[in-house]
């Protein structure tokens, strides 16, 4: 269960960073994406990344990996 939480948290952080990159225009792929240069996606991505970090921190408190 802890490994699943680590995986989910890592995936959320990665998705959040991609959303932030697309929203800020630093990661404009795919070129036809509606998220490019749209400021709300920076904030949504930051929120998703923070949730991912919280999931990882809570998983570490439950039981650290051996």
Coordinates of N, CA and C in Angstrom, one line a residue:
X1 N 0.8 -1.2 0.0 CA 0.0 0.0 0.0 C 0.9 1.3 0.0
X2 N 2.0 1.2 0.7 CA 2.9 2.4 0.8 C 3.5 2.6 -0.6
X3 N 3.9 1.5 -1.3 CA 4.5 1.7 -2.6 C 3.4 2.3 -3.6
X4 N 2.2 1.9 -3.5 CA 1.1 2.5 -4.3 C 1.0 4.0 -4.0
X5 N 1.1 4.4 -2.8 CA 1.0 5.8 -2.4 C 2.2 6.6 -3.0
X6 N 3.4 6.0 -2.9 CA 4.5 6.6 -3.5 C 4.4 6.8 -5.0
X7 N 3.9 5.8 -5.6 CA 3.7 5.9 -7.1 C 2.6 6.9 -7.4
X8 N 1.5 6.9 -6.7 CA 0.5 7.9 -7.0 C 1.0 9.3 -6.7
X9 N 1.7 9.5 -5.6 CA 2.2 10.8 -5.3 C 3.2 11.3 -6.3
X10 N 4.1 10.4 -6.7 CA 5.0 10.8 -7.8 C 4.4 11.2 -9.1
X11 N 3.3 10.4 -9.5 CA 2.6 10.7 -10.7 C 1.9 12.0 -10.6
X12 N 1.3 12.3 -9.4 CA 0.6 13.6 -9.2 C 1.6 14.8 -9.3
X13 N 2.8 14.6 -8.8 CA 3.8 15.7 -8.9 C 4.2 15.9 -10.3
X14 N 4.5 14.8 -11.0 CA 4.9 14.9 -12.4 C 3.8 15.6 -13.3
X15 N 2.5 15.2 -13.1 CA 1.4 15.8 -13.8 C 1.3 17.3 -13.5
X16 N 1.5 17.6 -12.2 CA 1.4 19.0 -11.8 C 2.5 19.8 -12.5
X17 N 3.7 19.3 -12.5 CA 4.8 20.0 -13.2 C 4.6 20.2 -14.7
X18 N 4.0 19.2 -15.3 CA 3.7 19.3 -16.8 C 2.7 20.4 -17.0
X19 N 1.6 20.4 -16.1 CA 0.6 21.4 -16.3 C 1.1 22.8 -16.0
X20 N 2.0 22.9 -15.0 CA 2.6 24.2 -14.8 C 3.5 24.6 -16.0
X21 N 4.2 23.7 -16.5 CA 5.1 24.0 -17.7 C 4.3 24.4 -18.9
X22 N 3.1 23.7 -19.1 CA 2.3 24.1 -20.3 C 1.6 25.4 -20.0
X23 N 1.1 25.6 -18.8 CA 0.4 26.9 -18.5 C 1.3 28.1 -18.6
X24 N 2.6 27.9 -18.3 CA 3.5 29.0 -18.3 C 4.2 29.2 -19.7
X25 N 4.0 28.2 -20.6 CA 4.5 28.3 -21.9 C 5.9 27.7 -22.0
X26 N 6.5 27.2 -21.0 CA 7.8 26.6 -21.0 C 7.9 25.2 -21.6
X27 N 6.7 24.5 -21.6 CA 6.6 23.2 -22.1 C 5.4 23.2 -23.1
X28 N 5.6 23.7 -24.3 CA 4.5 23.9 -25.3 C 4.2 22.6 -26.1
X29 N 4.0 21.5 -25.5 CA 3.8 20.2 -26.2 C 2.6 19.6 -25.7
X30 N 1.7 19.1 -26.5 CA 1.6 19.2 -27.9 C 1.2 20.7 -28.3
X31 N 1.6 21.0 -29.5 CA 1.5 22.4 -29.9 C 0.0 22.9 -29.9
X32 N -0.9 22.0 -30.1 CA -2.3 22.4 -30.2 C -3.0 22.3 -28.9
X33 N -2.3 22.1 -27.8 CA -2.9 22.0 -26.5 C -3.6 23.3 -26.1
X34 N -4.7 23.2 -25.4 CA -5.5 24.4 -25.0 C -4.9 25.0 -23.7
X35 N -3.9 24.3 -23.1 CA -3.3 24.7 -21.8 C -2.2 25.7 -22.0
X36 N -1.6 25.8 -23.2 CA -0.4 26.6 -23.4 C -0.7 28.0 -23.1
X37 N 0.2 28.7 -22.3 CA 0.1 30.1 -22.0 C -1.2 30.5 -21.3
X38 N -1.8 29.6 -20.5 CA -3.0 29.9 -19.8 C -2.7 29.8 -18.3
X39 N -2.7 31.0 -17.7 CA -2.3 31.1 -16.3 C -3.0 30.2 -15.3
X40 N -4.3 29.9 -15.5 CA -5.0 29.1 -14.5 C -4.4 27.7 -14.4
X41 N -3.7 27.2 -15.5 CA -3.1 25.9 -15.5 C -1.8 25.9 -14.6
X42 N -1.2 27.0 -14.5 CA -0.1 27.1 -13.6 C -0.5 26.8 -12.1
X43 N -1.6 27.5 -11.7 CA -2.1 27.3 -10.4 C -2.7 25.9 -10.1
X44 N -3.4 25.4 -11.1 CA -3.9 24.0 -11.0 C -2.8 23.0 -10.9
X45 N -1.8 23.2 -11.7 CA -0.6 22.3 -11.7 C 0.1 22.4 -10.3
X46 N 0.2 23.6 -9.8 CA 0.9 23.7 -8.5 C 0.0 23.0 -7.4
X47 N -1.3 23.1 -7.5 CA -2.1 22.4 -6.5 C -2.0 20.9 -6.6
X48 N -2.0 20.4 -7.8 CA -1.8 18.9 -8.0 C -0.5 18.5 -7.5
X49 N 0.6 19.2 -7.8 CA 1.9 18.9 -7.3 C 2.0 18.9 -5.8
X50 N 1.4 19.8 -5.2 CA 1.3 19.9 -3.7 C 0.6 18.7 -3.1
X51 N -0.5 18.4 -3.8 CA -1.3 17.2 -3.3 C -0.4 15.9 -3.4
X52 N 0.4 15.8 -4.5 CA 1.3 14.7 -4.7 C 2.3 14.7 -3.6
X53 N 2.9 15.8 -3.2 CA 3.9 15.9 -2.2 C 3.3 15.5 -0.8
X54 N 2.0 15.9 -0.6 CA 1.4 15.5 0.7 C 1.1 14.0 0.7
X55 N 0.7 13.4 -0.4 CA 0.5 12.0 -0.4 C 1.8 11.2 -0.1
X56 N 2.9 11.7 -0.7 CA 4.2 11.1 -0.4 C 4.6 11.2 1.1
X57 N 4.4 12.4 1.6 CA 4.8 12.7 3.0 C 4.0 11.8 3.9
X58 N 2.7 11.7 3.7 CA 1.8 10.9 4.5 C 2.2 9.4 4.4
X59 N 2.6 9.0 3.2 CA 3.0 7.6 3.0 C 4.3 7.3 3.8
X60 N 5.2 8.3 3.9 CA 6.4 8.1 4.7 C 6.1 8.0 6.2
X61 N 5.1 8.7 6.6 CA 4.8 8.7 8.0 C 4.1 7.4 8.4
X62 N 3.4 6.8 7.5 CA 2.8 5.5 7.8 C 3.8 4.4 8.1
X63 N 4.7 4.2 7.1 CA 5.7 3.2 7.2 C 6.7 3.4 6.2
X64 N 8.0 3.7 6.5 CA 9.0 3.9 5.5 C 9.3 2.6 4.7
X65 N 9.7 2.8 3.5 CA 10.1 1.6 2.7 C 11.3 1.0 3.3
X66 N 11.4 -0.3 3.2 CA 12.6 -1.0 3.7 C 13.9 -0.8 2.9

